[in-house]
Coordinates of N, CA and C in Angstrom, one line a residue:
M1 N 52.6 -141.7 55.0 CA 53.5 -142.7 54.6 C 54.9 -142.3 55.1
L2 N 55.6 -143.3 55.7 CA 57.0 -143.1 56.2 C 57.9 -143.3 55.0
V3 N 58.7 -142.4 54.7 CA 59.6 -142.5 53.5 C 61.1 -142.4 54.1
G4 N 61.8 -143.5 53.9 CA 63.1 -143.6 54.4 C 64.2 -144.0 53.4
S5 N 63.7 -144.2 52.1 CA 64.7 -144.6 51.1 C 64.2 -144.0 49.7
V6 N 65.1 -144.2 48.7 CA 64.7 -143.7 47.4 C 63.5 -144.6 46.8
A7 N 63.5 -145.9 47.2 CA 62.4 -146.7 46.7 C 61.1 -146.3 47.4
D8 N 61.2 -145.9 48.6 CA 60.0 -145.4 49.3 C 59.5 -144.1 48.7
A9 N 60.5 -143.2 48.3 CA 60.2 -142.0 47.7 C 59.5 -142.2 46.3
A10 N 60.0 -143.2 45.6 CA 59.4 -143.5 44.3 C 57.9 -143.9 44.5
T11 N 57.7 -144.7 45.5 CA 56.3 -145.1 45.8 C 55.5 -143.9 46.2
A12 N 56.0 -143.1 47.1 CA 55.3 -141.9 47.5 C 54.9 -140.9 46.4
L13 N 55.9 -140.8 45.4 CA 55.6 -139.9 44.3 C 54.5 -140.4 43.4
R14 N 54.2 -141.7 43.5 CA 53.0 -142.2 42.7 C 51.7 -142.0 43.4
Q15 N 51.8 -141.6 44.7 CA 50.5 -141.4 45.5 C 50.0 -140.0 45.1
Q16 N 48.9 -139.6 45.8 CA 48.3 -138.3 45.5 C 49.2 -137.2 46.1
W17 N 49.4 -136.2 45.3 CA 50.2 -135.0 45.6 C 49.3 -133.8 45.3
P18 N 49.5 -132.7 46.0 CA 48.7 -131.5 45.7 C 48.8 -131.0 44.3
D19 N 50.1 -131.0 43.8 CA 50.3 -130.5 42.4 C 51.5 -131.3 41.8
K20 N 51.1 -132.2 40.9 CA 52.1 -133.0 40.2 C 52.6 -132.3 39.0
T21 N 52.3 -131.1 38.8 CA 52.8 -130.3 37.7 C 53.8 -129.3 38.1
S22 N 54.1 -129.2 39.4 CA 55.0 -128.2 39.9 C 56.4 -128.6 39.6
P23 N 57.3 -127.6 39.3 CA 58.7 -127.9 39.0 C 59.4 -128.7 40.0
G24 N 59.1 -128.5 41.3 CA 59.8 -129.2 42.4 C 59.4 -130.7 42.3
Y25 N 58.1 -131.0 42.1 CA 57.6 -132.4 42.0 C 58.2 -133.0 40.8
L26 N 58.2 -132.4 39.7 CA 58.7 -133.0 38.4 C 60.2 -133.3 38.5
D27 N 61.0 -132.3 39.2 CA 62.4 -132.5 39.4 C 62.6 -133.7 40.3
A28 N 61.9 -133.8 41.4 CA 62.0 -134.9 42.3 C 61.7 -136.3 41.6
A29 N 60.6 -136.3 40.9 CA 60.2 -137.5 40.2 C 61.3 -138.0 39.2
R30 N 61.9 -137.0 38.5 CA 62.9 -137.4 37.5 C 64.2 -137.9 38.3
L31 N 64.6 -137.2 39.3 CA 65.8 -137.6 40.0 C 65.6 -138.9 40.8
V32 N 64.5 -139.2 41.3 CA 64.2 -140.4 42.0 C 64.2 -141.6 41.0
R33 N 63.6 -141.3 39.8 CA 63.6 -142.4 38.8 C 65.0 -142.7 38.4
L34 N 65.8 -141.7 38.2 CA 67.2 -141.9 37.8 C 68.0 -142.6 38.9
A35 N 67.7 -142.3 40.1 CA 68.4 -143.0 41.3 C 68.0 -144.4 41.3
V36 N 66.7 -144.7 41.1 CA 66.3 -146.1 41.1 C 67.0 -146.9 39.9
E37 N 67.2 -146.2 38.8 CA 67.8 -146.8 37.7 C 69.4 -146.9 37.9
G38 N 69.9 -146.2 38.9 CA 71.3 -146.2 39.1 C 72.2 -145.2 38.5
S39 N 71.5 -144.2 37.9 CA 72.3 -143.1 37.2 C 72.2 -141.8 37.9
C40 N 71.8 -141.7 39.1 CA 71.7 -140.5 39.9 C 72.1 -140.9 41.4
C41 N 72.7 -140.0 42.0 CA 73.1 -140.2 43.5 C 71.8 -140.3 44.3
P42 N 71.6 -141.4 45.1 CA 70.4 -141.5 45.9 C 70.2 -140.3 46.8
R43 N 71.3 -139.8 47.4 CA 71.2 -138.6 48.3 C 70.6 -137.4 47.6
T44 N 71.1 -137.1 46.4 CA 70.6 -136.0 45.6 C 69.1 -136.2 45.3
A45 N 68.7 -137.4 44.9 CA 67.3 -137.7 44.6 C 66.4 -137.5 45.9
F46 N 66.9 -138.1 47.0 CA 66.1 -138.0 48.2 C 66.0 -136.6 48.7
E47 N 67.0 -135.8 48.6 CA 66.9 -134.4 49.0 C 65.9 -133.6 48.1
A48 N 65.9 -133.9 46.8 CA 64.9 -133.3 45.9 C 63.5 -133.7 46.3
F49 N 63.3 -135.0 46.7 CA 62.0 -135.4 47.2 C 61.6 -134.7 48.4
I50 N 62.5 -134.5 49.4 CA 62.2 -133.8 50.6 C 61.8 -132.4 50.3
R51 N 62.6 -131.7 49.4 CA 62.3 -130.4 49.0 C 61.0 -130.2 48.4
A52 N 60.6 -131.1 47.5 CA 59.3 -131.1 46.8 C 58.2 -131.3 47.8
A53 N 58.3 -132.2 48.7 CA 57.3 -132.4 49.7 C 57.1 -131.2 50.6
G54 N 58.2 -130.6 51.0 CA 58.2 -129.4 51.8 C 57.5 -128.2 51.1
Q55 N 57.8 -128.1 49.8 CA 57.2 -127.0 49.0 C 55.7 -127.2 48.9
Q56 N 55.2 -128.4 48.9 CA 53.8 -128.6 48.8 C 53.1 -128.8 50.1
G57 N 53.9 -128.6 51.2 CA 53.3 -128.6 52.5 C 52.8 -130.0 53.0
I58 N 53.4 -131.1 52.5 CA 53.0 -132.4 52.9 C 54.2 -133.1 53.6
L59 N 55.2 -132.4 53.9 CA 56.3 -133.1 54.7 C 56.1 -133.0 56.2
V60 N 56.1 -134.2 56.8 CA 56.0 -134.2 58.2 C 57.3 -134.8 58.7
A61 N 58.1 -134.0 59.3 CA 59.4 -134.4 59.8 C 59.3 -135.1 61.1
R62 N 60.0 -136.2 61.3 CA 60.1 -136.9 62.5 C 61.5 -136.6 63.1
R63 N 61.5 -136.5 64.4 CA 62.7 -136.2 65.1 C 63.6 -137.5 65.0
R64 N 64.9 -137.2 64.7 CA 65.8 -138.3 64.6 C 66.0 -139.0 65.9
S65 N 66.2 -140.3 65.9 CA 66.4 -141.0 67.1 C 67.8 -140.8 67.6
R66 N 68.1 -141.1 68.9 CA 69.4 -141.0 69.5 C 70.3 -142.0 68.8
A67 N 69.8 -143.1 68.3 CA 70.6 -144.1 67.6 C 71.2 -143.5 66.3
H68 N 70.3 -142.8 65.6 CA 70.8 -142.1 64.4 C 72.0 -141.2 64.7
D69 N 71.8 -140.4 65.8 CA 72.8 -139.4 66.1 C 74.1 -140.1 66.5
W70 N 74.0 -141.3 67.2 CA 75.1 -142.0 67.7 C 75.9 -142.6 66.4
L71 N 75.1 -143.2 65.5 CA 75.7 -143.7 64.3 C 76.4 -142.7 63.5
D72 N 75.8 -141.5 63.3 CA 76.4 -140.4 62.6 C 77.7 -140.0 63.2
A73 N 77.7 -139.9 64.6 CA 78.9 -139.5 65.3 C 80.0 -140.6 65.1
A74 N 79.6 -141.8 65.2 CA 80.6 -142.9 65.0 C 81.2 -142.9 63.6
A75 N 80.5 -142.5 62.6 CA 80.9 -142.5 61.3 C 81.8 -141.4 60.9
R76 N 81.8 -140.3 61.7 CA 82.7 -139.2 61.5 C 84.2 -139.5 61.7
P77 N 85.0 -139.0 60.9 CA 86.5 -139.3 61.1 C 87.0 -138.6 62.3

């Protein structure tokens, strides 16, 4: 599953995970839920999701496109 937003992360967290009792998973699930509700920073929640997926060995990183790099560069002061 391609996860690109907090809403996608919430969906992914409801899928099968190797260990849904691990502290990293539980923290990510809590923060993503709070972000969806509007009481947590989406970036913080998404970073927790990425960390949990990495800890469980299910993170498959895709190389960023040149368009992303260009947009990031354009947004810098």
